[in-house]
Amino acid sequence: MWRKIDMENLGDLGDMSYDLEVMCRHAVDRSHGGLVEIDLRYFGTDELLEYIADRSSNLRTLRLIMCYPLADEGFVEAVVKLPLLEYLEVSHCSLSGESLKVAGQSCPNLKTLKLNSEPDPKFNDDECNDEDALAIAESMPELRHLQLFGNFLTNTGLNAILEGCPHLEHLDLRRCFNVNLSGDLAKQRFERIKEVKRPDDSIAGHPYGTFPIDFGYQYGSSDYDWY
């Protein structure tokens, strides 16, 4: 028991009479170092993530979803202690590309990365940003599954990923409106990838990428399987 912890909060922390972080710490303690998967949604701090990392060196899967208080420093201090990590999701969290690079360098077995955000479809050129893409390309060569829902990367960043991650099998670029997949890029680069979801493809089935970010939002899907 306690090898997997899934704590889904619906954003109503102010109405709770109990402390989710205290509950999570107790659950981690009960795992006695055997924790392999943890899922935190709508709550979580640097201190909690450090507590988990210090006691869960066997962790394989880490999902951090809408954990707004998390900062780069806390994330980095934790992820360097998780060398066996194979699956990382950081959705709607404010982390830099440099933090992702540290994650890739510290977790050589990383096979799946989900990095989800929610951009305005009416973007402008000032919002192009390849920082995340370049960090992924430089540090995560063993990736098989990559989801960049709503990222601001351009074709430059995408090319870097395709060159730096030669084992990619599934690539999700939905709502990455700065990417243009026409011409030779789509034909030549994607031949080895089994499944590609393009910027304008349907967002059906995406669990929390279809709404404005709102602390009062209550989403109903808990299905994370996108491949």
Coordinates of N, CA and C in Angstrom, one line a residue:
M1 N 0.8 -1.2 0.0 CA 0.0 0.0 0.0 C 0.9 1.3 0.0
W2 N 0.3 2.4 -0.4 CA 0.9 3.7 -0.3 C 2.0 3.8 -1.3
R3 N 2.1 3.0 -2.3 CA 3.0 3.1 -3.4 C 2.6 4.2 -4.4
K4 N 1.3 4.5 -4.4 CA 0.8 5.5 -5.3 C -0.1 6.4 -4.5
I5 N 0.1 7.8 -4.6 CA -0.7 8.8 -3.9 C -1.3 9.7 -5.0
D6 N -2.6 9.8 -5.0 CA -3.3 10.7 -5.9 C -4.1 11.7 -5.1
M7 N -3.7 12.9 -5.0 CA -4.5 13.9 -4.2 C -5.0 15.0 -5.1
E8 N -6.3 14.9 -5.5 CA -6.9 15.8 -6.4 C -7.8 16.8 -5.6
N9 N -7.3 18.0 -5.5 CA -8.1 19.1 -4.9 C -8.8 19.9 -6.0
L10 N -9.9 20.4 -5.8 CA -10.7 21.1 -6.8 C -10.6 22.6 -6.7
G11 N -9.5 23.1 -6.0 CA -9.3 24.5 -6.0 C -10.1 25.2 -4.9
D12 N -10.6 24.5 -3.9 CA -11.4 25.1 -2.8 C -10.7 25.1 -1.5
L13 N -9.4 25.4 -1.5 CA -8.6 25.3 -0.2 C -9.1 26.1 0.9
G14 N -9.6 27.3 0.5 CA -10.1 28.2 1.5 C -11.4 27.7 2.3
D15 N -12.1 26.7 1.7 CA -13.3 26.2 2.3 C -13.0 24.9 3.1
M16 N -11.8 24.5 3.2 CA -11.4 23.2 3.8 C -11.1 23.4 5.3
S17 N -11.5 22.4 6.1 CA -11.2 22.5 7.5 C -10.0 21.6 7.8
Y18 N -9.4 21.0 6.8 CA -8.2 20.2 7.0 C -7.1 20.6 6.1
D19 N -5.9 20.2 6.4 CA -4.7 20.7 5.7 C -4.2 19.6 4.8
L20 N -4.3 19.8 3.5 CA -3.9 18.8 2.5 C -2.4 18.5 2.6
E21 N -1.6 19.5 2.8 CA -0.2 19.2 2.9 C 0.2 18.3 4.1
V22 N -0.5 18.5 5.2 CA -0.2 17.6 6.3 C -0.7 16.2 6.0
M23 N -1.8 16.1 5.3 CA -2.3 14.7 4.9 C -1.4 14.1 3.9
C24 N -0.8 14.9 3.0 CA 0.1 14.3 2.0 C 1.4 13.8 2.7
R25 N 1.9 14.6 3.7 CA 3.1 14.2 4.4 C 2.9 12.8 5.1
H26 N 1.7 12.7 5.7 CA 1.4 11.4 6.4 C 1.3 10.3 5.4
A27 N 0.8 10.5 4.3 CA 0.7 9.4 3.3 C 2.1 9.0 2.8
V28 N 3.0 10.1 2.6 CA 4.3 9.8 2.2 C 5.1 9.0 3.3
D29 N 4.8 9.3 4.5 CA 5.5 8.6 5.6 C 5.0 7.2 5.6
R30 N 3.8 6.9 5.3 CA 3.2 5.6 5.3 C 3.8 4.7 4.2
S31 N 4.3 5.3 3.2 CA 4.9 4.6 2.1 C 6.3 4.0 2.5
H32 N 6.9 4.5 3.5 CA 8.2 4.0 4.0 C 9.3 3.9 2.9
G33 N 9.3 4.9 2.1 CA 10.3 4.9 1.0 C 9.9 4.2 -0.3
G34 N 8.7 3.5 -0.3 CA 8.3 2.7 -1.4 C 7.4 3.5 -2.4
L35 N 7.3 4.8 -2.2 CA 6.4 5.6 -3.1 C 7.0 5.6 -4.5
V36 N 6.2 5.3 -5.5 CA 6.7 5.3 -6.9 C 5.9 6.3 -7.8
E37 N 4.7 6.7 -7.3 CA 3.9 7.7 -8.1 C 3.2 8.6 -7.2
I38 N 3.2 9.9 -7.5 CA 2.4 10.9 -6.8 C 1.9 11.9 -7.7
D39 N 0.7 12.3 -7.4 CA -0.1 13.3 -8.2 C -0.7 14.3 -7.3
L40 N -0.2 15.6 -7.5 CA -0.7 16.7 -6.7 C -1.4 17.7 -7.6
R41 N -2.6 18.1 -7.3 CA -3.4 19.0 -8.1 C -4.0 20.1 -7.2
Y42 N -3.7 21.4 -7.7 CA -4.2 22.6 -7.0 C -3.7 22.9 -5.7
F43 N -2.7 22.2 -5.2 CA -2.0 22.5 -4.0 C -0.6 22.0 -4.1
G44 N 0.3 22.4 -3.2 CA 1.7 22.0 -3.2 C 2.6 23.2 -3.1
T45 N 3.6 23.0 -2.3 CA 4.6 24.1 -2.0 C 6.0 23.5 -2.2
D46 N 7.0 24.4 -2.2 CA 8.4 24.0 -2.3 C 8.7 23.0 -1.2
E47 N 8.2 23.4 0.0 CA 8.5 22.6 1.2 C 8.0 21.2 1.1
L48 N 6.7 21.1 0.6 CA 6.1 19.8 0.5 C 6.9 18.9 -0.6
L49 N 7.2 19.5 -1.7 CA 7.9 18.8 -2.7 C 9.3 18.3 -2.2
E50 N 10.0 19.1 -1.4 CA 11.2 18.7 -0.8 C 11.0 17.6 0.2
Y51 N 10.0 17.6 0.9 CA 9.6 16.5 1.9 C 9.4 15.2 1.1
I52 N 8.7 15.3 0.0 CA 8.4 14.1 -0.8 C 9.7 13.5 -1.3
A53 N 10.6 14.4 -1.9 CA 11.8 14.0 -2.6 C 12.8 13.4 -1.6
D54 N 12.8 13.9 -0.4 CA 13.8 13.4 0.7 C 13.4 12.0 1.1
R55 N 12.1 11.6 0.9 CA 11.7 10.3 1.4 C 11.2 9.4 0.3
S56 N 11.5 9.7 -0.9 CA 10.9 8.9 -2.0 C 11.9 8.8 -3.1
S57 N 13.1 8.3 -2.8 CA 14.1 8.2 -3.9 C 13.8 7.2 -5.0
N58 N 12.8 6.4 -4.8 CA 12.4 5.4 -5.8 C 11.2 5.9 -6.7
L59 N 10.9 7.2 -6.6 CA 9.8 7.8 -7.3 C 10.0 7.7 -8.8
R60 N 9.0 7.1 -9.5 CA 9.1 7.0 -11.0 C 8.2 8.0 -11.7
T61 N 7.1 8.4 -11.1 CA 6.1 9.3 -11.7 C 5.8 10.5 -10.8
L62 N 5.9 11.7 -11.3 CA 5.6 12.9 -10.6 C 4.7 13.8 -11.4
R63 N 3.5 14.1 -10.9 CA 2.6 15.0 -11.6 C 2.3 16.2 -10.7
L64 N 2.6 17.4 -11.2 CA 2.4 18.6 -10.5 C 1.4 19.5 -11.4
I65 N 0.2 19.6 -11.0 CA -0.8 20.2 -11.8 C -1.5 21.4 -11.1
M66 N -1.3 22.6 -11.7 CA -1.8 23.8 -11.1 C -1.3 24.0 -9.6
C67 N 0.0 23.7 -9.4 CA 0.6 23.9 -8.1 C 1.3 25.3 -8.2
Y68 N 0.4 26.3 -8.1 CA 0.9 27.7 -8.3 C 2.0 28.2 -7.4
P69 N 2.1 27.8 -6.1 CA 3.1 28.3 -5.2 C 4.5 27.8 -5.5
L70 N 4.6 26.7 -6.3 CA 5.9 26.1 -6.6 C 6.8 27.1 -7.3
A71 N 8.1 27.2 -6.9 CA 9.1 28.0 -7.6 C 10.2 27.2 -8.2
D72 N 11.0 27.8 -9.0 CA 12.1 27.1 -9.7 C 13.1 26.5 -8.7
E73 N 13.4 27.3 -7.7 CA 14.4 26.8 -6.7 C 14.0 25.6 -6.0
G74 N 12.7 25.6 -5.5 CA 12.2 24.4 -4.8 C 12.0 23.2 -5.7
F75 N 11.6 23.4 -7.0 CA 11.5 22.3 -7.9 C 12.9 21.7 -8.2
V76 N 13.8 22.5 -8.4 CA 15.2 22.0 -8.7 C 15.8 21.2 -7.6
E77 N 15.6 21.8 -6.4 CA 16.2 21.1 -5.2 C 15.6 19.7 -5.0
A78 N 14.3 19.6 -5.4 CA 13.6 18.3 -5.2 C 14.0 17.3 -6.4
V79 N 14.0 17.8 -7.6 CA 14.1 16.9 -8.7 C 15.5 16.3 -8.8
V80 N 16.5 16.9 -8.3 CA 17.8 16.4 -8.3 C 17.9 15.1 -7.4
K81 N 17.0 15.0 -6.5 CA 16.9 13.8 -5.6 C 16.1 12.7 -6.1
L82 N 15.6 12.8 -7.4 CA 14.7 11.8 -8.0 C 15.3 11.2 -9.2
P83 N 16.5 10.5 -9.2 CA 17.2 10.1 -10.4 C 16.4 9.0 -11.2
L84 N 15.5 8.3 -10.5 CA 14.8 7.2 -11.2 C 13.5 7.7 -11.9
L85 N 13.2 9.0 -11.9 CA 12.0 9.5 -12.5 C 11.9 9.2 -14.0
E86 N 10.8 8.6 -14.4 CA 10.5 8.3 -15.8 C 9.4 9.1 -16.4
Y87 N 8.5 9.6 -15.6 CA 7.3 10.4 -16.0 C 7.2 11.6 -15.2
L88 N 7.2 12.8 -15.9 CA 7.1 14.1 -15.3 C 6.0 14.9 -16.0
E89 N 5.1 15.4 -15.2 CA 4.1 16.3 -15.7 C 4.2 17.6 -14.9
V90 N 4.3 18.7 -15.5 CA 4.3 20.0 -14.9 C 3.3 20.9 -15.7
S91 N 2.0 20.9 -15.2 CA 1.0 21.6 -16.0 C 0.5 22.8 -15.2
H92 N 0.4 23.9 -16.0 CA 0.0 25.2 -15.4 C 0.7 25.5 -14.1
C93 N 2.0 25.4 -14.1 CA 2.9 25.8 -13.1 C 4.0 26.7 -13.7
S94 N 4.4 27.7 -12.9 CA 5.3 28.7 -13.4 C 6.8 28.3 -13.1
L95 N 7.3 27.4 -14.0 CA 8.7 27.0 -13.9 C 9.4 27.4 -15.2
S96 N 10.7 27.6 -15.1 CA 11.5 28.1 -16.2 C 12.1 27.0 -17.0
G97 N 12.5 27.3 -18.2 CA 13.2 26.3 -19.0 C 14.5 25.7 -18.3
E98 N 15.1 26.6 -17.6 CA 16.3 26.1 -16.9 C 16.0 25.0 -15.9
S99 N 14.8 25.1 -15.2 CA 14.4 24.1 -14.3 C 14.2 22.8 -15.0
L100 N 13.6 22.9 -16.2 CA 13.3 21.7 -17.0 C 14.7 21.0 -17.4
K101 N 15.6 21.9 -17.7 CA 17.0 21.4 -18.1 C 17.6 20.6 -16.9
V102 N 17.5 21.1 -15.7 CA 18.0 20.4 -14.6 C 17.3 19.1 -14.4
A103 N 16.0 19.1 -14.6 CA 15.2 17.8 -14.5 C 15.7 16.8 -15.5
G104 N 15.9 17.2 -16.7 CA 16.4 16.3 -17.7 C 17.8 15.7 -17.4
Q105 N 18.7 16.6 -16.9 CA 20.0 16.2 -16.5 C 20.1 15.3 -15.3
S106 N 19.1 15.5 -14.4 CA 19.1 14.7 -13.1 C 18.3 13.4 -13.3
C107 N 17.5 13.3 -14.3 CA 16.6 12.1 -14.4 C 16.9 11.5 -15.8
P108 N 18.0 10.7 -16.0 CA 18.4 10.2 -17.3 C 17.4 9.2 -17.8
N109 N 16.5 8.6 -16.9 CA 15.5 7.6 -17.4 C 14.2 8.3 -17.8
L110 N 14.1 9.6 -17.9 CA 12.9 10.3 -18.2 C 12.4 9.9 -19.6
K111 N 11.2 9.3 -19.7 CA 10.6 8.9 -20.9 C 9.4 9.7 -21.4
T112 N 8.7 10.3 -20.4 CA 7.5 11.1 -20.7 C 7.5 12.4 -20.0
L113 N 7.3 13.5 -20.8 CA 7.2 14.8 -20.2 C 5.9 15.5 -20.7
K114 N 5.1 16.0 -19.8 CA 3.9 16.8 -20.2 C 4.1 18.2 -19.6
L115 N 4.1 19.1 -20.5 CA 4.2 20.5 -20.1 C 3.1 21.3 -20.7
N116 N 2.0 21.5 -19.9 CA 0.8 22.1 -20.4 C 0.6 23.5 -19.9
S117 N 0.1 24.4 -20.8 CA -0.3 25.7 -20.4 C -1.5 26.1 -21.2
E118 N -1.9 27.3 -21.1 CA -3.1 27.8 -21.8 C -3.0 29.2 -22.4
P119 N -2.4 29.2 -23.6 CA -2.1 30.6 -24.2 C -3.4 31.2 -24.8
D120 N -3.3 32.4 -25.0 CA -4.4 33.1 -25.8 C -4.1 32.8 -27.2
P121 N -5.2 32.2 -27.9 CA -5.0 31.9 -29.4 C -4.6 33.1 -30.2
K122 N -5.0 34.3 -29.7 CA -4.6 35.6 -30.4 C -3.2 36.1 -30.0
F123 N -2.2 35.2 -30.2 CA -0.9 35.5 -29.8 C -0.3 36.6 -30.7
N124 N 0.9 37.1 -30.3 CA 1.6 38.0 -31.2 C 3.1 37.5 -31.1
D125 N 3.9 38.1 -32.0 CA 5.3 37.7 -32.1 C 6.1 37.8 -30.9
D126 N 5.7 38.7 -30.0 CA 6.5 38.9 -28.8 C 6.3 37.7 -27.8
E127 N 5.4 36.9 -28.1 CA 5.1 35.7 -27.2 C 5.8 34.4 -27.7
C128 N 6.6 34.5 -28.7 CA 7.4 33.4 -29.2 C 8.5 33.1 -28.1
N129 N 8.7 31.9 -27.7 CA 9.7 31.6 -26.7 C 10.1 30.1 -26.8
D130 N 11.3 29.9 -27.2 CA 11.9 28.5 -27.3 C 12.7 28.0 -26.1
E131 N 12.6 28.7 -25.0 CA 13.4 28.4 -23.8 C 13.1 26.9 -23.4
D132 N 11.8 26.6 -23.2 CA 11.4 25.2 -22.8 C 11.9 24.2 -23.8
A133 N 11.6 24.5 -25.1 CA 12.0 23.5 -26.1 C 13.5 23.2 -26.2
L134 N 14.3 24.3 -26.1 CA 15.7 24.1 -26.1 C 16.2 23.3 -24.9
A135 N 15.6 23.6 -23.7 CA 16.0 22.9 -22.5 C 15.7 21.4 -22.7
I136 N 14.5 21.1 -23.2 CA 14.1 19.7 -23.5 C 15.1 19.0 -24.5
A137 N 15.4 19.7 -25.5 CA 16.3 19.2 -26.6 C 17.7 18.9 -26.0
E138 N 18.2 19.7 -25.1 CA 19.5 19.6 -24.6 C 19.7 18.6 -23.5
S139 N 18.6 18.2 -22.8 CA 18.7 17.4 -21.6 C 17.9 16.1 -21.5
M140 N 17.0 15.9 -22.5 CA 16.1 14.7 -22.4 C 16.1 13.8 -23.7
P141 N 17.3 13.2 -24.0 CA 17.4 12.5 -25.2 C 16.6 11.2 -25.2
E142 N 16.2 10.7 -24.1 CA 15.5 9.4 -24.0 C 14.0 9.5 -24.1
L143 N 13.5 10.7 -24.3 CA 12.0 10.9 -24.3 C 11.3 10.1 -25.4
R144 N 10.2 9.5 -25.0 CA 9.3 8.8 -26.0 C 8.0 9.5 -26.2
H145 N 7.6 10.2 -25.1 CA 6.3 10.9 -25.1 C 6.4 12.3 -24.7
L146 N 6.0 13.3 -25.5 CA 6.2 14.7 -25.2 C 4.9 15.4 -25.5
Q147 N 4.3 16.1 -24.5 CA 3.1 16.9 -24.7 C 3.5 18.3 -24.3
L148 N 3.3 19.2 -25.3 CA 3.6 20.6 -25.1 C 2.3 21.4 -25.4
F149 N 1.3 21.1 -24.8 CA 0.0 21.7 -25.0 C 0.1 23.2 -24.7
G150 N -0.2 24.1 -25.7 CA -0.2 25.5 -25.4 C 1.1 26.2 -25.2
N151 N 2.2 25.6 -25.7 CA 3.5 26.2 -25.5 C 3.8 27.2 -26.6
F152 N 4.7 28.2 -26.3 CA 5.0 29.3 -27.2 C 6.2 29.0 -28.1
L153 N 6.6 27.7 -28.2 CA 7.8 27.4 -29.0 C 7.5 27.7 -30.5
T154 N 8.6 27.9 -31.3 CA 8.5 28.1 -32.7 C 9.1 26.9 -33.4
N155 N 9.2 27.0 -34.7 CA 9.9 25.9 -35.5 C 11.3 25.7 -35.1
T156 N 12.0 26.7 -34.6 CA 13.4 26.6 -34.2 C 13.4 25.7 -33.0
G157 N 12.6 25.9 -32.0 CA 12.5 25.0 -30.9 C 12.1 23.6 -31.2
L158 N 11.1 23.5 -32.1 CA 10.7 22.2 -32.5 C 11.8 21.4 -33.2
N159 N 12.5 22.0 -34.1 CA 13.6 21.4 -34.8 C 14.6 20.9 -33.8
A160 N 14.9 21.7 -32.8 CA 15.9 21.3 -31.8 C 15.4 20.0 -31.0
I161 N 14.1 20.0 -30.7 CA 13.6 18.8 -30.0 C 13.7 17.6 -30.9
L162 N 13.3 17.7 -32.1 CA 13.4 16.6 -33.0 C 14.8 16.0 -33.2
E163 N 15.8 16.9 -33.2 CA 17.2 16.5 -33.3 C 17.7 15.9 -31.9
G164 N 17.3 16.6 -30.8 CA 17.8 16.2 -29.5 C 17.1 15.0 -28.9
C165 N 15.9 14.7 -29.4 CA 15.1 13.6 -28.8 C 14.8 12.6 -29.9
P166 N 15.8 11.8 -30.3 CA 15.7 10.9 -31.5 C 14.7 9.7 -31.3
H167 N 14.3 9.4 -30.0 CA 13.5 8.3 -29.7 C 12.0 8.6 -29.6
L168 N 11.6 9.9 -29.9 CA 10.2 10.3 -29.7 C 9.3 9.5 -30.5
E169 N 8.2 9.0 -29.9 CA 7.2 8.2 -30.6 C 5.8 9.0 -30.6
H170 N 5.6 9.8 -29.6 CA 4.3 10.5 -29.5 C 4.6 12.0 -29.2
L171 N 4.1 12.9 -30.0 CA 4.3 14.3 -29.9 C 3.0 15.1 -30.0
D172 N 2.7 15.8 -28.9 CA 1.4 16.6 -28.8 C 1.7 18.1 -28.9
L173 N 1.4 18.7 -29.9 CA 1.6 20.2 -30.1 C 0.3 21.0 -30.2
R174 N -0.7 20.5 -29.6 CA -2.0 21.2 -29.7 C -1.9 22.5 -29.1
R175 N -2.5 23.6 -29.7 CA -2.5 24.9 -29.3 C -1.1 25.6 -29.2
C176 N -0.1 25.0 -29.9 CA 1.2 25.6 -30.1 C 1.1 26.4 -31.3
F177 N 0.6 27.6 -31.3 CA 0.2 28.4 -32.4 C 1.4 29.0 -33.2
N178 N 2.5 29.0 -32.6 CA 3.7 29.6 -33.2 C 4.4 28.6 -34.2
V179 N 4.0 27.3 -34.2 CA 4.6 26.3 -35.0 C 3.9 26.1 -36.3
N180 N 4.6 26.1 -37.3 CA 4.1 25.9 -38.7 C 4.6 24.5 -39.2
L181 N 3.7 23.6 -39.4 CA 4.1 22.2 -39.7 C 3.9 21.9 -41.2
S182 N 3.8 22.9 -42.0 CA 3.7 22.7 -43.5 C 5.1 22.5 -44.1
G183 N 5.1 21.9 -45.3 CA 6.3 21.8 -46.1 C 7.2 20.6 -45.6
D184 N 8.5 20.8 -45.8 CA 9.5 19.8 -45.5 C 9.6 19.4 -44.1
L185 N 9.3 20.3 -43.2 CA 9.4 20.0 -41.7 C 8.5 18.8 -41.4
A186 N 7.2 19.0 -41.8 CA 6.2 18.0 -41.5 C 6.5 16.6 -42.2
K187 N 7.0 16.7 -43.4 CA 7.2 15.5 -44.2 C 8.4 14.7 -43.8
Q188 N 9.5 15.4 -43.5 CA 10.8 14.7 -43.3 C 11.0 14.4 -41.8
R189 N 10.7 15.4 -40.9 CA 11.0 15.3 -39.5 C 10.1 14.3 -38.8
F190 N 8.8 14.2 -39.2 CA 7.9 13.4 -38.5 C 7.7 12.0 -39.0
E191 N 8.5 11.5 -39.9 CA 8.4 10.2 -40.5 C 8.6 9.1 -39.4
R192 N 9.5 9.4 -38.4 CA 9.8 8.3 -37.4 C 8.9 8.4 -36.2
I193 N 8.0 9.4 -36.1 CA 7.1 9.6 -34.9 C 5.8 8.9 -35.2
K194 N 5.4 8.0 -34.3 CA 4.2 7.3 -34.5 C 2.9 8.1 -34.5
E195 N 2.8 9.1 -33.6 CA 1.6 9.9 -33.5 C 2.0 11.4 -33.3
V196 N 1.5 12.3 -34.1 CA 1.7 13.7 -33.9 C 0.3 14.4 -33.8
K197 N 0.1 15.2 -32.8 CA -1.0 16.0 -32.7 C -0.6 17.4 -33.0
R198 N -1.3 18.0 -34.0 CA -0.9 19.3 -34.5 C -1.6 20.4 -33.8
P199 N -1.1 21.7 -34.0 CA -1.6 22.8 -33.2 C -3.1 23.0 -33.3
D200 N -3.7 22.7 -34.5 CA -5.1 22.9 -34.6 C -6.0 21.7 -34.5
D201 N -5.4 20.6 -34.0 CA -6.1 19.3 -33.8 C -7.1 19.5 -32.7
S202 N -8.1 18.7 -32.6 CA -9.1 18.7 -31.6 C -8.5 18.6 -30.2
I203 N -9.1 19.4 -29.3 CA -8.6 19.3 -27.9 C -9.5 18.4 -27.1
A204 N -10.4 17.6 -27.7 CA -11.2 16.7 -27.0 C -10.3 15.7 -26.3
G205 N -10.7 15.4 -25.1 CA -9.9 14.4 -24.3 C -8.8 15.0 -23.4
H206 N -8.5 16.3 -23.7 CA -7.4 16.9 -22.9 C -8.1 17.3 -21.5
P207 N -7.5 16.9 -20.4 CA -8.3 17.0 -19.1 C -8.5 18.4 -18.6
Y208 N -7.5 19.3 -18.8 CA -7.6 20.6 -18.2 C -7.0 21.7 -19.0
G209 N -7.0 21.5 -20.3 CA -6.4 22.5 -21.2 C -7.4 23.3 -22.0
T210 N -8.7 23.2 -21.6 CA -9.7 23.8 -22.5 C -10.5 24.9 -21.8
F211 N -9.9 25.5 -20.7 CA -10.7 26.5 -20.0 C -9.7 27.6 -19.5
P212 N -10.3 28.8 -19.2 CA -9.4 29.8 -18.6 C -9.0 29.4 -17.2
I213 N -7.7 29.7 -16.9 CA -7.3 29.3 -15.6 C -8.0 30.1 -14.5
D214 N -8.6 29.4 -13.6 CA -9.5 30.0 -12.6 C -9.5 29.2 -11.3
F215 N -9.2 29.8 -10.2 CA -9.1 29.0 -9.0 C -10.4 28.4 -8.6
G216 N -11.5 28.9 -9.1 CA -12.8 28.3 -8.8 C -13.2 27.3 -9.7
Y217 N -12.4 27.0 -10.7 CA -12.9 26.0 -11.7 C -12.8 24.6 -11.1
Q218 N -13.8 23.8 -11.5 CA -13.8 22.4 -11.0 C -13.9 21.5 -12.2
Y219 N -12.8 20.8 -12.5 CA -12.8 20.0 -13.7 C -13.1 18.6 -13.3
G220 N -13.7 17.8 -14.3 CA -14.2 16.5 -13.9 C -13.4 15.4 -14.4
S221 N -12.5 15.6 -15.3 CA -11.8 14.4 -15.9 C -10.6 14.1 -15.1
S222 N -10.3 12.8 -14.9 CA -9.1 12.4 -14.2 C -8.3 11.5 -15.1
D223 N -8.6 11.5 -16.4 CA -7.9 10.6 -17.4 C -6.7 11.3 -17.9
Y224 N -5.5 10.8 -17.6 CA -4.3 11.4 -18.0 C -3.7 10.6 -19.2
D225 N -4.3 9.6 -19.7 CA -3.7 8.8 -20.8 C -4.0 9.4 -22.1
W226 N -2.9 10.0 -22.7 CA -3.1 10.7 -24.0 C -2.4 9.9 -25.1
Y227 N -1.8 8.8 -24.8 CA -1.1 8.0 -25.9 C -1.6 6.6 -25.8

